[in-house]
Tab-separated table of C-alpha atoms in Angstrom:
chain	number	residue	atom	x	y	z
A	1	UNK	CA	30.327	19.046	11.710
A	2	UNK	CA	28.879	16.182	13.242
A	3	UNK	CA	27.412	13.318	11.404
A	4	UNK	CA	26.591	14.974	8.345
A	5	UNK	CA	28.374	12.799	6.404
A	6	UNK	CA	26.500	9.806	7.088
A	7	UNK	CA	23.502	11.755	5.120
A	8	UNK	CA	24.227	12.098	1.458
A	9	UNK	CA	22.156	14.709	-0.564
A	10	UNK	CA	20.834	16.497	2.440
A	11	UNK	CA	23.124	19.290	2.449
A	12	UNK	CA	20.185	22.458	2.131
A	13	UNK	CA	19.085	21.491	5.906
A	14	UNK	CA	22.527	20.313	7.475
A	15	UNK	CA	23.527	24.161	6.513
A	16	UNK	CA	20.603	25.204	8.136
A	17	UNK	CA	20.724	22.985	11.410
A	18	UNK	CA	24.610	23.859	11.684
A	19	UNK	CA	24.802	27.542	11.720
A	20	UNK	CA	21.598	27.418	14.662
A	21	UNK	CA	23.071	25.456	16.711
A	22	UNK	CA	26.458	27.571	16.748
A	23	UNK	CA	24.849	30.682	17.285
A	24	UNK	CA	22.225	29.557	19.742
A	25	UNK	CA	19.435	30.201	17.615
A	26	UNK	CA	16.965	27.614	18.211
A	27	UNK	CA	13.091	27.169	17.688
A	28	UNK	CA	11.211	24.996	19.748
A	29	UNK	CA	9.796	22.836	17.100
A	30	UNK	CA	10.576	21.724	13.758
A	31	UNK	CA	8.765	19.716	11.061
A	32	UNK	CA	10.908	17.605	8.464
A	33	UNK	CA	8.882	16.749	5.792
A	34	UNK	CA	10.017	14.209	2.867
A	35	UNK	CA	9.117	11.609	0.298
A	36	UNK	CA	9.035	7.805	1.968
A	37	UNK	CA	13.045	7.142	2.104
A	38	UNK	CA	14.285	9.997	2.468
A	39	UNK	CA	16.531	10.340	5.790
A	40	UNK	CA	14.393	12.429	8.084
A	41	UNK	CA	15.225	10.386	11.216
A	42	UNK	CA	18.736	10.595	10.697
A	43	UNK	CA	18.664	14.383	10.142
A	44	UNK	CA	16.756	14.707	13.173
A	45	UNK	CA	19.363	12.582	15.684
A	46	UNK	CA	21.833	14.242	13.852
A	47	UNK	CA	20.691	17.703	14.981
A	48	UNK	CA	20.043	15.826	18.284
A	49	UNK	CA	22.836	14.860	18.886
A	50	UNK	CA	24.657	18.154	17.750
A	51	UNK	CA	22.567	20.243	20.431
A	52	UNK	CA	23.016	18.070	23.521
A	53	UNK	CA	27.202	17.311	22.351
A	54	UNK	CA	29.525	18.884	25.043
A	55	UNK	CA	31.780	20.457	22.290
A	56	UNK	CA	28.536	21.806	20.071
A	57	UNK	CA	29.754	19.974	17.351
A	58	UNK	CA	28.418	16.243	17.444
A	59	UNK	CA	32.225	15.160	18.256
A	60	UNK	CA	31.340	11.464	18.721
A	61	UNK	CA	33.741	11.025	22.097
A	62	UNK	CA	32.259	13.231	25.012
A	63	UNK	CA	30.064	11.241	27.705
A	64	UNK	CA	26.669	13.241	25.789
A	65	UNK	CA	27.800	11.933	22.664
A	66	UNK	CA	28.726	8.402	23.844
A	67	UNK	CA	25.398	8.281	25.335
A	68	UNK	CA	23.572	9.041	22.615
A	69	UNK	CA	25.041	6.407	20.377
A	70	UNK	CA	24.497	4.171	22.695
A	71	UNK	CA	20.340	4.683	22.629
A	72	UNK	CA	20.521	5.939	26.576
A	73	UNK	CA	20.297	9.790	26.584
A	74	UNK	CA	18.176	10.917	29.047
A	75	UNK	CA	17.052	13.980	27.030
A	76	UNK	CA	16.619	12.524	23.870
A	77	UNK	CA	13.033	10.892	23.867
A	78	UNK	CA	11.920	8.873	20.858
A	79	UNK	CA	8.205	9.403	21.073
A	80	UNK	CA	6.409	5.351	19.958
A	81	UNK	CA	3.290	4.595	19.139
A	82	UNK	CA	1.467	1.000	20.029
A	83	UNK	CA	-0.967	0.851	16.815
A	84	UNK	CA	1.159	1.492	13.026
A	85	UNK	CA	-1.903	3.534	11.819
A	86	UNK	CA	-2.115	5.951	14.476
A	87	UNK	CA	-0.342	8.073	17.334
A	88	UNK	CA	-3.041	8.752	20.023
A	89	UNK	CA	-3.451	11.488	22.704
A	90	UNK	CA	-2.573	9.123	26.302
A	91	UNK	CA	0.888	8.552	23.988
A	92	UNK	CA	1.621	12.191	23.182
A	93	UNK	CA	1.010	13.147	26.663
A	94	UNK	CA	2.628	10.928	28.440
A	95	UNK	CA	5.943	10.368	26.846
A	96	UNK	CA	5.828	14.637	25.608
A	97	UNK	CA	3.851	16.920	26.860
A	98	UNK	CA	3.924	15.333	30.701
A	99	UNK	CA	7.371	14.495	30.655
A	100	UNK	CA	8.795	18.612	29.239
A	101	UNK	CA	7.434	19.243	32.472
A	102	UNK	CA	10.522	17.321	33.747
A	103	UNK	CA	13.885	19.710	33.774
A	104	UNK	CA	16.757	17.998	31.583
A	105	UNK	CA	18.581	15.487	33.567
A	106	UNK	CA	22.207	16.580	31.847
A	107	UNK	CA	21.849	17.984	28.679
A	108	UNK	CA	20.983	21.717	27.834
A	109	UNK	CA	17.750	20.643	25.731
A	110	UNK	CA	14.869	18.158	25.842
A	111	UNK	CA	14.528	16.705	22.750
A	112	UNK	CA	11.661	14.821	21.830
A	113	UNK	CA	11.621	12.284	18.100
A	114	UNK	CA	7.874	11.950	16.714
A	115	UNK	CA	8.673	9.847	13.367
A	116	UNK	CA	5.569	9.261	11.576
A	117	UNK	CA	4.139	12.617	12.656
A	118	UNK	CA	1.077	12.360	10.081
A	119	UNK	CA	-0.068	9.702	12.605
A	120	UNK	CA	-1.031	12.079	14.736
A	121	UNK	CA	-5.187	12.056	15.792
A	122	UNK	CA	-6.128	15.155	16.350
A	123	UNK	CA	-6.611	14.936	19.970
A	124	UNK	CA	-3.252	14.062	19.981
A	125	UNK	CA	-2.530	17.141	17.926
A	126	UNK	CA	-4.554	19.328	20.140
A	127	UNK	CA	-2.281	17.897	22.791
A	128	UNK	CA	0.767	18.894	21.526
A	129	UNK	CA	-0.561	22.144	20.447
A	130	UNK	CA	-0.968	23.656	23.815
A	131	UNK	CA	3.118	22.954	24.635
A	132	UNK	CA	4.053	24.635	21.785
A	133	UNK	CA	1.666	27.797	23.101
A	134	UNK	CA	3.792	27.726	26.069
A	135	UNK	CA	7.203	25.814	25.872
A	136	UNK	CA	10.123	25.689	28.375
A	137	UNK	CA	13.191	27.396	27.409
A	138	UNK	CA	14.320	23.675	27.217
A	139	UNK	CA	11.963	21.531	25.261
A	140	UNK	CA	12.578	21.015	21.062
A	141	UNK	CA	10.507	18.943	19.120
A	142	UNK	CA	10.927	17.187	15.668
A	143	UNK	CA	8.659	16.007	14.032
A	144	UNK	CA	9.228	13.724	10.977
A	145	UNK	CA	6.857	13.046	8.697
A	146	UNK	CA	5.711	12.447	4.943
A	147	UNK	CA	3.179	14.728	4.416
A	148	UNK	CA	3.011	18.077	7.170
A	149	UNK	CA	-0.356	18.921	5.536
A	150	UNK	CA	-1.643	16.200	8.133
A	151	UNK	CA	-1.117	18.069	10.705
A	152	UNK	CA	-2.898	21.081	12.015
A	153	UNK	CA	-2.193	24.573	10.398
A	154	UNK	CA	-1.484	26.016	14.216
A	155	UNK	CA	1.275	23.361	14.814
A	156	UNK	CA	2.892	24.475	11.201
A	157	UNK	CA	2.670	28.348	11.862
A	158	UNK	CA	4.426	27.628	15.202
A	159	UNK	CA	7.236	25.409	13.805
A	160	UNK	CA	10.036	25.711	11.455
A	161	UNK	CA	9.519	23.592	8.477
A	162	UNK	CA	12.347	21.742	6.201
A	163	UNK	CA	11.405	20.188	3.133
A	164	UNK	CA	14.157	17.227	2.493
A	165	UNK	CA	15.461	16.308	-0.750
A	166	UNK	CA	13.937	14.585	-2.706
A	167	UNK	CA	15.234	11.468	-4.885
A	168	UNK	CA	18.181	10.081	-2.620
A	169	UNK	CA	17.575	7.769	-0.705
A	170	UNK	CA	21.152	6.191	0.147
A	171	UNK	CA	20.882	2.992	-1.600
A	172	UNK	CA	22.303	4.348	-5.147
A	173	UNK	CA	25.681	3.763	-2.804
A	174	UNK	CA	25.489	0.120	-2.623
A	175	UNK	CA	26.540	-1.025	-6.053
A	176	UNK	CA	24.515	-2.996	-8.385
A	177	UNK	CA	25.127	-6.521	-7.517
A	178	UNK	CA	26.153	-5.421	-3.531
A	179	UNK	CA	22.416	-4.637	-3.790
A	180	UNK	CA	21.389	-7.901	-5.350
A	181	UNK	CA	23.923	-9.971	-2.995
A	182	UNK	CA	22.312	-8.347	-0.193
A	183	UNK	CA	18.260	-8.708	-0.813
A	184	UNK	CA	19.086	-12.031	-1.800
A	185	UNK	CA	19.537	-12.937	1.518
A	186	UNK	CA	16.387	-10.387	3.122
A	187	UNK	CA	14.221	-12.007	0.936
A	188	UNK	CA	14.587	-15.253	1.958
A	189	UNK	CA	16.475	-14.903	5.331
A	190	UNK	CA	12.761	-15.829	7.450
A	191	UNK	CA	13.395	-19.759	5.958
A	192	UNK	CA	17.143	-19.648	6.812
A	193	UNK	CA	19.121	-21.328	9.005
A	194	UNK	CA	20.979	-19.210	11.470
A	195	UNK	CA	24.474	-20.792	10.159
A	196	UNK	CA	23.856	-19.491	6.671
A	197	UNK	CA	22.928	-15.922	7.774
A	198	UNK	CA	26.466	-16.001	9.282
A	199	UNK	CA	28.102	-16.510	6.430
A	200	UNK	CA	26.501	-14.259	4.813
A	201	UNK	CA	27.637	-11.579	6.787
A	202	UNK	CA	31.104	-12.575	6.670
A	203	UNK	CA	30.794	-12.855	3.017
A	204	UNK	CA	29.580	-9.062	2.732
A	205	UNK	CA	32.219	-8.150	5.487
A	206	UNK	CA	35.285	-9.896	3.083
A	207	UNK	CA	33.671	-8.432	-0.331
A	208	UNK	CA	34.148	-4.743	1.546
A	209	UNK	CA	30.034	-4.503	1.289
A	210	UNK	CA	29.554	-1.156	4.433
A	211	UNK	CA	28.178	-2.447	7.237
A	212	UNK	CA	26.160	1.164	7.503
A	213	UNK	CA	24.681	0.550	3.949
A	214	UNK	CA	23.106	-3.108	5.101
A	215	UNK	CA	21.779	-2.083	7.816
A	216	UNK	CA	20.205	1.038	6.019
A	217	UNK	CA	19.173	-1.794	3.336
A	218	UNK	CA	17.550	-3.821	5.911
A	219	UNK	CA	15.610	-0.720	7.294
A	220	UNK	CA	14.295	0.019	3.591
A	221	UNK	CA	13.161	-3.445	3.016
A	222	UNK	CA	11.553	-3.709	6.245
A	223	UNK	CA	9.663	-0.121	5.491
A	224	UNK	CA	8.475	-1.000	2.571
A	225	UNK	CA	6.688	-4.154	4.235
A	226	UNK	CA	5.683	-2.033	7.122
A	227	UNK	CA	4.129	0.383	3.245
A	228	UNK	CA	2.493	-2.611	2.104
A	229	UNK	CA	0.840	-3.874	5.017
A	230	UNK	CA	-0.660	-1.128	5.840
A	231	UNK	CA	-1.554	0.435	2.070
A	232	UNK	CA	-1.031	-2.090	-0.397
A	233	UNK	CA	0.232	-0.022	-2.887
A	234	UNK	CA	3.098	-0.821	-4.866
A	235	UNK	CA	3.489	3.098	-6.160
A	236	UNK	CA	4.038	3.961	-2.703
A	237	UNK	CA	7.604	1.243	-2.721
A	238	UNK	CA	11.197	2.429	-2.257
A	239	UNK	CA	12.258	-1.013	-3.905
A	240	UNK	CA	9.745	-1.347	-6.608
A	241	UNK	CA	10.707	-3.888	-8.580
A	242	UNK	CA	10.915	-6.211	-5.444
A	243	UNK	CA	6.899	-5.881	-5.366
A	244	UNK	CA	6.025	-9.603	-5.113
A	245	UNK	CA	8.943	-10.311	-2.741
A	246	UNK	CA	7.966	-6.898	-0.460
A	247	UNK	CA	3.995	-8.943	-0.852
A	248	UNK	CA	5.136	-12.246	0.642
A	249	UNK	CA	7.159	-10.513	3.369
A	250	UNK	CA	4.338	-8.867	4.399
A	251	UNK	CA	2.406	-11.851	5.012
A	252	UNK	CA	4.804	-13.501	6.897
A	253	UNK	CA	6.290	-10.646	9.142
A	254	UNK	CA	3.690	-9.663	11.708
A	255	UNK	CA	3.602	-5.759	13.236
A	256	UNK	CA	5.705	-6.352	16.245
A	257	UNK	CA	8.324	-8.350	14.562
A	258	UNK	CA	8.859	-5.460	12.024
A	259	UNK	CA	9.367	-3.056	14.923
A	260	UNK	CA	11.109	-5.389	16.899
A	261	UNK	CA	13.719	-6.357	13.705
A	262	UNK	CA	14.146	-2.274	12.978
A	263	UNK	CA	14.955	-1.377	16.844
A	264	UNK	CA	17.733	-4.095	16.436
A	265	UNK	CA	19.352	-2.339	13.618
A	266	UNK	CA	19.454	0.713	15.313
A	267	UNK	CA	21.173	-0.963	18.218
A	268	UNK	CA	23.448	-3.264	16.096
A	269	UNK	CA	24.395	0.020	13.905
A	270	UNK	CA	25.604	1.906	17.410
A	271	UNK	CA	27.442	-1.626	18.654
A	272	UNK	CA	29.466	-1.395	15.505
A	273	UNK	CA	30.010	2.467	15.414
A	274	UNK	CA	31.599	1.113	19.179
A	275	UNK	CA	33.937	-1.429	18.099
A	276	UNK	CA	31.410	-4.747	18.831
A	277	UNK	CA	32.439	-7.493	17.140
A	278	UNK	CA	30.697	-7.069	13.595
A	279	UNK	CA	30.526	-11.141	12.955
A	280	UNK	CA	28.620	-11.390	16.187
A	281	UNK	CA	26.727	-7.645	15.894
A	282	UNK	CA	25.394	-8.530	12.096
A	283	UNK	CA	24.286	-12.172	13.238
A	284	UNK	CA	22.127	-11.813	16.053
A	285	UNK	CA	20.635	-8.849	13.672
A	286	UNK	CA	20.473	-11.545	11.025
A	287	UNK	CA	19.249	-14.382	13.074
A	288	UNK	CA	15.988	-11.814	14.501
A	289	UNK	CA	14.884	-12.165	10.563
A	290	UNK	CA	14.253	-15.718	11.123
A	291	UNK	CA	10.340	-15.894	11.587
A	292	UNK	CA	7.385	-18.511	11.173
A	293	UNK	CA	6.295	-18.907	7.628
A	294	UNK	CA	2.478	-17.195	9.082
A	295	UNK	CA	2.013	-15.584	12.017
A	296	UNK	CA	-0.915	-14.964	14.146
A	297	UNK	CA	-0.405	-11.555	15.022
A	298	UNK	CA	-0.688	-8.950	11.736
């Protein structure tokens, strides 16, 4: 039932999502916890998407659906945050706890994305404990973190919590030297020319290399910079044995950029789920990498 299948190694909480959203039974907030890589984004637009589909089922062709995949749902709000090392209370109340007030617009839900939910200040956290005193029949909230021990002990005992899986993190499907082929290119795609990104692509597109596992390649190697910027700790790596190359990234990819490169995936991964043109999708992804040796702005 719905996208399931794009989330290997997850099954424990797809069999709990499914059956709730068949029979109705629905809390109004949930906490997915798991180790960094682990696909607790994906299982929350998943569910998402399941609860706001026409059919119940995440079908992938109603106008809910459609909408979704193409990033426009009206009531499916991806909470952001303007600082990396922190999610503050004017952010939490504007884009969640002001806007619940706000009936859906077409869907049966509001549902509102917090990724990094350990972010959370605790003004922030007092915030968004006094909707979940009082909820609307209407309003779900995921939150997605790495470690739910950041976050208050009221906002746990009044939330559903799923541990993911640990250990899978999606790139043991790219084969060995797909891999390689693949971070070749990352690692060195700032100092490219935009003519040799192309080919690139095309030459993963002819060797049968998924479009769905680059782009979750490029989200990996971009989260580990976003890891090393901010901690500097190699333990702390998906892709530990690119240490020095994750290092030099870091210095040359600046805080926007990152966020601005991993929005783009998102978009170019629902452009090809449509039927873009992959060449053209996959190289203006491609050609976004292309960056200043230094930047100003870290």
């Amino acid at each position: 039932m719905g996208n399931w299948d794009r989330i290997p190694g997850q099954e424990k909480i797809q069999d709990y999502f499914t059956p709730a959203v068949e029979s109705g039974q629905i809390s109004h907030a949930y906490i997915l916890e798991g180790e960094p890589g682990t696909p607790g984004r994906e299982l929350a637009e998943a569910f998402a998407r399941m609860l706001q589909c026409e059919k119940g089922n995440g079908c992938g062709v109603c106008p809910s659906c459609r909408a979704f995949d193409e990033g426009n749902h009206p009531d499916v709000i991806r909470v952001t945050h303007e600082k990396p090392d922190v999610i503050r209370v004017t952010e939490i109340r504007d884009q969640l706890v002001d806007d619940m007030g706000i009936r859906p617009y077409r869907g049966p839900y509001k549902i509102y994305l917090v990724e990094e939910a350990e972010k959370l200040n605790v003004q922030a956290q007092n915030a968004l404990l006094k909707t979940l005193e009082e909820p609307p029949g209407y309003g779900i909230i995921l939150l997605i973190t790495v470690n739910a021990g950041a976050l208050l002990p009221t906002i746990r005992s009044r939330s559903i919590c799923l541990e993911l899986a640990s250990g899978g993190t999606g790139l043991e499907l790219l084969e060995e030297e797909q891999r390689r082929q693949v971070l070749s290119v990352l690692k060195r795609a700032s100092d490219c020319d935009r003519a040799e990104l192309a080919a690139a692509a095309e030459e993963w597109k002819e060797e049968g290399i998924s479009p769905r596992l680059v782009l979750h390649l490029i989200r990996v190697w971009f989260r580990d910079i976003l890891v090393w910027k901010d901690a500097g700790q190699d333990r702390l790596l998906i892709l530990k044995e690119e240490v020095r190359a994750v290092r030099e990234a870091a210095e040359r990819y600046s805080y926007p950029t990152i966020q601005r490169i991993l929005e783009l995936t998102d978009r170019t991964e629902k452009r090809i789920a449509s039927n873009v043109n992959y060449e053209l999708a996959m190289e203006l992804l491609l050609a976004a990498l292309r960056v200043p040796e230094r930047q100003e702005e870290r």
